[in-house]
PDB file of C-alpha atoms in Angstrom:
ATOM      1  CA  MET R   1     134.439  23.410 179.082  1.00 52.00           C
ATOM      2  CA  ASN R   2     136.028  25.255 181.999  1.00 49.00           C
ATOM      3  CA  ILE R   3     137.216  28.846 181.663  1.00 45.00           C
ATOM      4  CA  ILE R   4     140.930  27.837 181.558  1.00 48.00           C
ATOM      5  CA  SER R   5     140.323  25.540 178.519  1.00 48.00           C
ATOM      6  CA  PHE R   6     138.227  28.167 176.659  1.00 43.00           C
ATOM      7  CA  LEU R   7     141.031  30.866 177.102  1.00 41.00           C
ATOM      8  CA  GLY R   8     143.504  28.318 175.924  1.00 46.00           C
ATOM      9  CA  ILE R   9     141.602  27.717 172.703  1.00 43.00           C
ATOM     10  CA  LEU R  10     141.102  31.488 172.134  1.00 40.00           C
ATOM     11  CA  PHE R  11     144.828  32.080 172.551  1.00 41.00           C
ATOM     12  CA  LEU R  12     145.678  29.358 169.927  1.00 42.00           C
ATOM     13  CA  THR R  13     143.249  30.844 167.408  1.00 42.00           C
ATOM     14  CA  ILE R  14     144.967  34.276 167.385  1.00 41.00           C
ATOM     15  CA  SER R  15     147.514  34.479 164.712  1.00 41.00           C
ATOM     16  CA  PRO R  16     151.068  35.684 165.450  1.00 44.00           C
ATOM     17  CA  GLY R  17     151.563  39.474 165.249  1.00 42.00           C
ATOM     18  CA  HIS R  18     147.873  40.237 166.232  1.00 41.00           C
ATOM     19  CA  SER R  19     146.382  40.806 169.589  1.00 37.00           C
ATOM     20  CA  SER R  20     142.871  40.029 170.565  1.00 34.00           C
ATOM     21  CA  LEU R  21     142.201  43.849 170.716  1.00 32.00           C
ATOM     22  CA  ASP R  22     143.328  44.064 167.083  1.00 35.00           C
ATOM     23  CA  ILE R  23     140.856  41.367 165.952  1.00 30.00           C
ATOM     24  CA  PHE R  24     137.880  42.823 167.695  1.00 30.00           C
ATOM     25  CA  SER R  25     138.750  46.397 166.530  1.00 33.00           C
ATOM     26  CA  ASP R  26     138.954  45.273 162.838  1.00 36.00           C
ATOM     27  CA  ARG R  27     135.571  43.657 163.176  1.00 33.00           C
ATOM     28  CA  SER R  28     134.036  46.771 164.592  1.00 31.00           C
ATOM     29  CA  GLU R  29     135.401  48.985 161.824  1.00 35.00           C
ATOM     30  CA  SER R  30     134.082  46.580 159.139  1.00 32.00           C
ATOM     31  CA  ILE R  31     130.514  46.476 160.586  1.00 30.00           C
ATOM     32  CA  ILE R  32     130.004  50.151 161.521  1.00 32.00           C
ATOM     33  CA  PRO R  33     130.340  51.518 157.908  1.00 38.00           C
ATOM     34  CA  VAL R  34     127.998  48.832 156.615  1.00 38.00           C
ATOM     35  CA  LEU R  35     125.292  49.685 159.233  1.00 34.00           C
ATOM     36  CA  THR R  36     125.720  53.437 158.549  1.00 45.00           C
ATOM     37  CA  GLU R  37     125.300  52.779 154.811  1.00 50.00           C
ATOM     38  CA  GLN R  38     122.233  50.685 155.254  1.00 48.00           C
ATOM     39  CA  ASP R  39     120.675  53.244 157.519  1.00 48.00           C
ATOM     40  CA  THR R  40     121.383  55.903 154.940  1.00 55.00           C
ATOM     41  CA  LEU R  41     119.941  53.946 152.098  1.00 56.00           C
ATOM     42  CA  LYS R  42     116.821  53.302 154.165  1.00 61.00           C
ATOM     43  CA  ASP R  43     116.331  57.032 155.197  1.00 67.00           C
ATOM     44  CA  ASN R  44     116.957  58.224 151.563  1.00 73.00           C
ATOM     45  CA  GLN R  45     115.094  55.588 149.858  1.00 77.00           C
ATOM     46  CA  ALA R  46     112.532  58.049 148.331  1.00 76.00           C
ATOM     47  CA  LEU R  47     115.280  60.099 146.674  1.00 83.00           C
ATOM     48  CA  TYR R  48     116.682  56.907 145.006  1.00 80.00           C
ATOM     49  CA  SER R  49     113.448  56.368 143.134  1.00 77.00           C
ATOM     50  CA  GLY R  50     114.850  58.202 140.089  1.00 75.00           C
ATOM     51  CA  LYS R  51     116.661  56.651 137.179  1.00 84.00           C
ATOM     52  CA  VAL R  52     120.360  55.743 137.101  1.00 88.00           C
ATOM     53  CA  TRP R  53     122.382  58.579 135.631  1.00 88.00           C
ATOM     54  CA  ARG R  54     124.918  58.141 132.782  1.00 89.00           C
ATOM     55  CA  ASN R  55     127.085  60.886 131.404  1.00 89.00           C
ATOM     56  CA  MET R  56     126.077  61.341 127.859  1.00 89.00           C
ATOM     57  CA  TYR R  57     128.440  64.332 127.272  1.00 89.00           C
ATOM     58  CA  ARG R  58     131.976  63.009 127.537  1.00 89.00           C
ATOM     59  CA  ARG R  59     132.926  64.622 124.295  1.00 90.00           C
ATOM     60  CA  ILE R  60     131.740  68.021 125.229  1.00 91.00           C
ATOM     61  CA  ASN R  61     134.355  70.450 126.589  1.00 91.00           C
ATOM     62  CA  GLY R  62     133.721  71.529 130.062  1.00 91.00           C
ATOM     63  CA  ASP R  63     130.945  70.023 132.140  1.00 94.00           C
ATOM     64  CA  GLN R  64     127.178  70.450 132.537  1.00 95.00           C
ATOM     65  CA  PHE R  65     127.304  71.158 136.321  1.00 96.00           C
ATOM     66  CA  LEU R  66     126.826  74.327 138.354  1.00 96.00           C
ATOM     67  CA  PHE R  67     130.035  75.671 139.871  1.00 95.00           C
ATOM     68  CA  THR R  68     132.028  72.353 139.753  1.00 95.00           C
ATOM     69  CA  ASP R  69     131.770  68.731 138.693  1.00 93.00           C
ATOM     70  CA  TYR R  70     132.421  67.577 142.216  1.00 94.00           C
ATOM     71  CA  PHE R  71     129.606  66.622 144.538  1.00 96.00           C
ATOM     72  CA  LEU R  72     128.673  69.359 147.017  1.00 97.00           C
ATOM     73  CA  ASP R  73     127.133  69.289 150.423  1.00 96.00           C
ATOM     74  CA  GLY R  74     123.420  69.856 150.399  1.00 96.00           C
ATOM     75  CA  THR R  75     119.830  69.177 151.537  1.00 96.00           C
ATOM     76  CA  VAL R  76     116.800  68.168 149.505  1.00 95.00           C
ATOM     77  CA  THR R  77     113.144  68.658 150.468  1.00 95.00           C
ATOM     78  CA  ALA R  78     110.857  66.118 148.647  1.00 92.00           C
ATOM     79  CA  ASN R  79     107.116  65.889 149.334  1.00 91.00           C
ATOM     80  CA  GLY R  80     107.498  67.998 152.440  1.00 90.00           C
ATOM     81  CA  ARG R  81     110.350  66.040 153.994  1.00 92.00           C
ATOM     82  CA  THR R  82     113.868  67.413 154.233  1.00 93.00           C
ATOM     83  CA  TYR R  83     116.795  65.114 153.666  1.00 93.00           C
ATOM     84  CA  LYS R  84     120.070  66.496 155.116  1.00 92.00           C
ATOM     85  CA  ASN R  85     123.705  65.643 154.773  1.00 92.00           C
ATOM     86  CA  LEU R  86     123.494  64.757 151.064  1.00 93.00           C
ATOM     87  CA  LYS R  87     126.039  64.986 148.352  1.00 94.00           C
ATOM     88  CA  ILE R  88     124.524  66.704 145.239  1.00 95.00           C
ATOM     89  CA  LYS R  89     125.567  67.757 141.721  1.00 96.00           C
ATOM     90  CA  TYR R  90     123.251  70.097 139.911  1.00 97.00           C
ATOM     91  CA  ASP R  91     123.174  69.438 136.143  1.00 97.00           C
ATOM     92  CA  ILE R  92     122.132  72.921 134.827  1.00 96.00           C
ATOM     93  CA  TYR R  93     122.156  71.588 131.176  1.00 95.00           C
ATOM     94  CA  SER R  94     119.382  69.069 131.826  1.00 94.00           C
ATOM     95  CA  ASP R  95     118.024  70.880 134.949  1.00 95.00           C
ATOM     96  CA  GLU R  96     118.326  67.813 137.134  1.00 95.00           C
ATOM     97  CA  ILE R  97     120.023  66.994 140.507  1.00 96.00           C
ATOM     98  CA  LEU R  98     122.138  64.022 141.108  1.00 96.00           C
ATOM     99  CA  ILE R  99     122.937  62.049 144.297  1.00 94.00           C
ATOM    100  CA  PRO R 100     125.259  59.092 144.699  1.00 91.00           C
ATOM    101  CA  VAL R 101     123.764  55.835 145.992  1.00 87.00           C
ATOM    102  CA  ASP R 102     127.199  54.165 146.374  1.00 81.00           C
ATOM    103  CA  LEU R 103     130.713  54.477 144.853  1.00 78.00           C
ATOM    104  CA  GLU R 104     129.435  53.092 141.569  1.00 81.00           C
ATOM    105  CA  GLU R 105     125.868  54.358 141.041  1.00 89.00           C
ATOM    106  CA  ILE R 106     124.494  57.809 140.685  1.00 92.00           C
ATOM    107  CA  VAL R 107     120.793  58.548 140.684  1.00 93.00           C
ATOM    108  CA  GLN R 108     118.941  61.386 138.898  1.00 94.00           C
ATOM    109  CA  VAL R 109     116.380  62.317 141.441  1.00 94.00           C
ATOM    110  CA  ASN R 110     112.781  62.295 140.384  1.00 92.00           C
ATOM    111  CA  LYS R 111     111.915  65.954 139.770  1.00 91.00           C
ATOM    112  CA  GLU R 112     108.285  65.459 140.446  1.00 90.00           C
ATOM    113  CA  ILE R 113     108.776  64.851 144.103  1.00 91.00           C
ATOM    114  CA  ILE R 114     111.165  67.700 144.723  1.00 94.00           C
ATOM    115  CA  ASP R 115     110.136  70.920 146.417  1.00 94.00           C
ATOM    116  CA  SER R 116     113.372  72.562 146.904  1.00 96.00           C
ATOM    117  CA  PHE R 117     117.110  71.906 147.508  1.00 97.00           C
ATOM    118  CA  SER R 118     120.302  73.714 148.612  1.00 97.00           C
ATOM    119  CA  ILE R 119     123.974  73.254 147.965  1.00 97.00           C
ATOM    120  CA  SER R 120     126.962  74.807 149.671  1.00 97.00           C
ATOM    121  CA  TYR R 121     130.091  76.041 147.644  1.00 97.00           C
ATOM    122  CA  GLU R 122     132.990  77.995 148.797  1.00 95.00           C
ATOM    123  CA  THR R 123     131.492  78.878 152.175  1.00 92.00           C
ATOM    124  CA  ARG R 124     128.135  80.078 150.585  1.00 95.00           C
ATOM    125  CA  LYS R 125     124.757  78.423 150.702  1.00 97.00           C
ATOM    126  CA  TYR R 126     122.609  78.538 147.535  1.00 98.00           C
ATOM    127  CA  ARG R 127     118.928  77.785 147.832  1.00 98.00           C
ATOM    128  CA  PHE R 128     116.734  76.627 144.973  1.00 98.00           C
ATOM    129  CA  GLU R 129     113.007  76.145 144.517  1.00 95.00           C
ATOM    130  CA  LYS R 130     111.159  74.104 141.833  1.00 94.00           C
ATOM    131  CA  ILE R 131     108.759  76.406 139.953  1.00 89.00           C
ATOM    132  CA  ASP R 132     105.811  74.744 138.296  1.00 77.00           C
ATOM    133  CA  ILE R 133     104.488  76.537 135.111  1.00 60.00           C
ATOM    134  CA  ASP R 134     100.970  75.367 135.939  1.00 53.00           C
ATOM    135  CA  SER R 135     100.932  77.723 139.010  1.00 52.00           C
ATOM    136  CA  LEU R 136     101.988  80.782 137.112  1.00 55.00           C
ATOM    137  CA  LYS R 137     100.139  83.072 134.625  1.00 52.00           C
ATOM    138  CA  LYS R 138     103.084  83.521 132.303  1.00 51.00           C
ATOM    139  CA  THR R 139     104.664  80.221 131.092  1.00 45.00           C
ATOM    140  CA  ASN R 140     107.311  81.251 128.657  1.00 51.00           C
ATOM    141  CA  GLU R 141     110.661  79.381 129.615  1.00 57.00           C
ATOM    142  CA  ILE R 142     109.488  78.962 133.198  1.00 69.00           C
ATOM    143  CA  ASN R 143     109.999  75.545 134.580  1.00 82.00           C
ATOM    144  CA  GLY R 144     112.312  73.575 136.836  1.00 92.00           C
ATOM    145  CA  TYR R 145     114.850  74.777 139.535  1.00 96.00           C
ATOM    146  CA  PHE R 146     115.478  78.407 140.301  1.00 96.00           C
ATOM    147  CA  ARG R 147     117.829  79.938 142.710  1.00 97.00           C
ATOM    148  CA  VAL R 148     116.215  82.218 145.321  1.00 97.00           C
ATOM    149  CA  LEU R 149     117.770  85.564 145.545  1.00 96.00           C
ATOM    150  CA  TYR R 150     115.051  87.247 147.420  1.00 95.00           C
ATOM    151  CA  LYS R 151     111.534  86.174 148.655  1.00 94.00           C
ATOM    152  CA  GLU R 152     109.044  88.235 150.662  1.00 92.00           C
ATOM    153  CA  LYS R 153     106.002  89.840 149.155  1.00 91.00           C
ATOM    154  CA  SER R 154     107.621  89.484 145.703  1.00 91.00           C
ATOM    155  CA  ALA R 155     110.554  87.418 144.745  1.00 94.00           C
ATOM    156  CA  LEU R 156     113.713  87.507 142.731  1.00 94.00           C
ATOM    157  CA  TYR R 157     115.132  84.281 141.084  1.00 95.00           C
ATOM    158  CA  LEU R 158     118.251  83.356 139.065  1.00 95.00           C
ATOM    159  CA  LYS R 159     117.876  80.512 136.540  1.00 95.00           C
ATOM    160  CA  TYR R 160     121.237  78.887 135.782  1.00 95.00           C
ATOM    161  CA  SER R 161     121.535  76.963 132.479  1.00 95.00           C
ATOM    162  CA  LYS R 162     124.075  75.828 129.959  1.00 95.00           C
ATOM    163  CA  GLN R 163     123.963  75.168 126.225  1.00 94.00           C
ATOM    164  CA  ILE R 164     126.162  73.242 124.001  1.00 93.00           C
ATOM    165  CA  SER R 165     127.900  75.343 121.196  1.00 90.00           C
ATOM    166  CA  PRO R 166     128.185  73.326 117.899  1.00 83.00           C
ATOM    167  CA  ASN R 167     131.977  73.509 117.698  1.00 79.00           C
ATOM    168  CA  ILE R 168     132.716  69.963 116.381  1.00 79.00           C
ATOM    169  CA  THR R 169     136.236  68.804 115.964  1.00 81.00           C
ATOM    170  CA  ASP R 170     138.068  65.469 115.924  1.00 79.00           C
ATOM    171  CA  LYS R 171     138.481  65.732 119.725  1.00 81.00           C
ATOM    172  CA  SER R 172     135.133  67.135 120.811  1.00 86.00           C
ATOM    173  CA  ASP R 173     131.547  67.721 119.894  1.00 88.00           C
ATOM    174  CA  GLY R 174     131.202  71.255 121.215  1.00 90.00           C
ATOM    175  CA  ASP R 175     131.626  73.266 124.364  1.00 93.00           C
ATOM    176  CA  PHE R 176     129.359  73.917 127.388  1.00 94.00           C
ATOM    177  CA  ILE R 177     128.374  77.714 127.630  1.00 95.00           C
ATOM    178  CA  GLU R 178     126.691  79.019 130.667  1.00 94.00           C
ATOM    179  CA  THR R 179     123.649  81.244 130.135  1.00 91.00           C
ATOM    180  CA  ASP R 180     121.862  82.619 133.225  1.00 92.00           C
ATOM    181  CA  LYS R 181     118.651  84.698 133.432  1.00 91.00           C
ATOM    182  CA  VAL R 182     117.063  86.753 136.226  1.00 92.00           C
ATOM    183  CA  TRP R 183     113.264  86.458 136.919  1.00 92.00           C
ATOM    184  CA  PHE R 184     110.992  88.715 139.097  1.00 90.00           C
ATOM    185  CA  LYS R 185     107.771  87.340 140.518  1.00 90.00           C
ATOM    186  CA  LYS R 186     104.914  89.406 141.849  1.00 87.00           C
ATOM    187  CA  ASP R 187     101.109  88.665 142.181  1.00 85.00           C
ATOM    188  CA  ASN R 188     101.854  85.150 141.038  1.00 83.00           C
ATOM    189  CA  ILE R 189     103.069  86.473 137.686  1.00 85.00           C
ATOM    190  CA  ILE R 190     106.777  86.053 136.607  1.00 87.00           C
ATOM    191  CA  TYR R 191     108.684  88.450 134.507  1.00 87.00           C
ATOM    192  CA  PRO R 192     112.079  88.031 132.674  1.00 88.00           C
ATOM    193  CA  VAL R 193     114.546  90.836 133.711  1.00 88.00           C
ATOM    194  CA  MET R 194     117.087  91.419 131.008  1.00 83.00           C
ATOM    195  CA  SER R 195     117.577  95.035 131.721  1.00 79.00           C
ATOM    196  CA  GLU R 196     116.839  97.838 134.145  1.00 73.00           C
ATOM    197  CA  ASN R 197     113.915  98.850 131.943  1.00 78.00           C
ATOM    198  CA  ASP R 198     112.405  95.361 132.170  1.00 82.00           C
ATOM    199  CA  LEU R 199     112.444  95.611 135.922  1.00 80.00           C
ATOM    200  CA  LEU R 200     110.833  99.059 135.978  1.00 79.00           C
ATOM    201  CA  SER R 201     108.193  97.773 133.593  1.00 82.00           C
ATOM    202  CA  ALA R 202     107.369  94.850 135.841  1.00 83.00           C
ATOM    203  CA  LEU R 203     107.578  96.902 139.053  1.00 83.00           C
ATOM    204  CA  LYS R 204     105.457  99.818 137.663  1.00 80.00           C
ATOM    205  CA  ILE R 205     107.352 102.202 139.753  1.00 78.00           C
ATOM    206  CA  ASP R 206     108.296 105.730 138.811  1.00 75.00           C
ATOM    207  CA  LYS R 207     111.810 105.711 137.330  1.00 77.00           C
ATOM    208  CA  VAL R 208     112.862 109.083 139.030  1.00 82.00           C
ATOM    209  CA  THR R 209     111.777 107.778 142.361  1.00 80.00           C
ATOM    210  CA  LEU R 210     113.874 104.634 141.960  1.00 79.00           C
ATOM    211  CA  LYS R 211     116.817 106.582 140.661  1.00 80.00           C
ATOM    212  CA  ASN R 212     116.605 108.867 143.678  1.00 84.00           C
ATOM    213  CA  TYR R 213     116.548 105.903 146.117  1.00 84.00           C
ATOM    214  CA  LEU R 214     119.538 104.222 144.494  1.00 81.00           C
ATOM    215  CA  ARG R 215     121.454 107.366 144.600  1.00 84.00           C
ATOM    216  CA  SER R 216     120.729 108.279 148.169  1.00 87.00           C
ATOM    217  CA  ASN R 217     121.610 104.675 149.252  1.00 85.00           C
ATOM    218  CA  LYS R 218     124.721 104.576 147.002  1.00 82.00           C
ATOM    219  CA  LEU R 219     123.305 101.410 145.155  1.00 81.00           C
ATOM    220  CA  LYS R 220     124.111 100.420 141.769  1.00 77.00           C
ATOM    221  CA  TYR R 221     122.438  97.864 139.524  1.00 75.00           C
ATOM    222  CA  SER R 222     124.979  95.509 137.550  1.00 77.00           C
ATOM    223  CA  LYS R 223     123.876  93.013 135.043  1.00 76.00           C
ATOM    224  CA  LYS R 224     126.991  90.875 136.042  1.00 82.00           C
ATOM    225  CA  ASN R 225     125.686  90.707 139.613  1.00 88.00           C
ATOM    226  CA  PRO R 226     121.965  89.798 139.775  1.00 89.00           C
ATOM    227  CA  GLU R 227     122.085  90.191 143.557  1.00 91.00           C
ATOM    228  CA  SER R 228     122.506  93.893 143.122  1.00 88.00           C
ATOM    229  CA  LEU R 229     118.735  93.832 142.321  1.00 89.00           C
ATOM    230  CA  VAL R 230     117.830  92.600 145.755  1.00 92.00           C
ATOM    231  CA  PRO R 231     117.793  96.123 147.420  1.00 89.00           C
ATOM    232  CA  ILE R 232     115.552  97.386 144.641  1.00 87.00           C
ATOM    233  CA  ILE R 233     113.096  94.582 145.070  1.00 91.00           C
ATOM    234  CA  ARG R 234     113.123  95.078 148.870  1.00 90.00           C
ATOM    235  CA  TYR R 235     112.491  98.771 148.455  1.00 87.00           C
ATOM    236  CA  TYR R 236     109.595  97.925 146.101  1.00 87.00           C
ATOM    237  CA  ASP R 237     108.072  95.609 148.746  1.00 89.00           C
ATOM    238  CA  SER R 238     108.453  98.344 151.405  1.00 87.00           C
ATOM    239  CA  ILE R 239     106.374 100.898 149.504  1.00 83.00           C
ATOM    240  CA  SER R 240     103.856  98.601 147.735  1.00 78.00           C
ATOM    241  CA  GLN R 241     100.436  97.864 149.248  1.00 67.00           C
TER     242      GLN R 241
END
């Protein structure tokens, strides 16, 4: 077949209203997303080893997630490898992280392989670590994912959680209520911080010395803002041996 015959056949196969450029362009657009999705599935295969997630709380008012029920941009570090450009939901009722496999399937990531993760929300990045109770000397309520507020010699963590209030009606089986708790870690021991006295007890620092430091630096501890404890912990690290 000569080149003139080939071009003639090609012209006849093109339907009216479509140019050859349109055909090849459509074909490219259909292939590229498939290749991208396949590459993503392959790269993130370890994260998809968890179980398929199903929402068991449709009759509970509110939702079980941190910040929002939308997927957020994030990263996950699992078995020492970091996976970037993920979409993540953090279920703080069950203390599990979820990632979408495709438009129809969501996976609850196997917690045993997770080291840490981060999510971005409203221009801020929130970093979380998994704390294993077996590695600590105090095990009361200490397990799972904790937000890192500060980490140097010592560390300050915030544990997000939600509970379900038993307010059963014809339309719902209760309400999600968020309950958060601050934890302070030093010398591989972790302490709950419910008040300033709890922190002073854990720090073993003179109360007058601390008050003078706060006053001179115009710092104030607020229960509603756990991050207000960070300067105190940083000061403690600077004077501790």
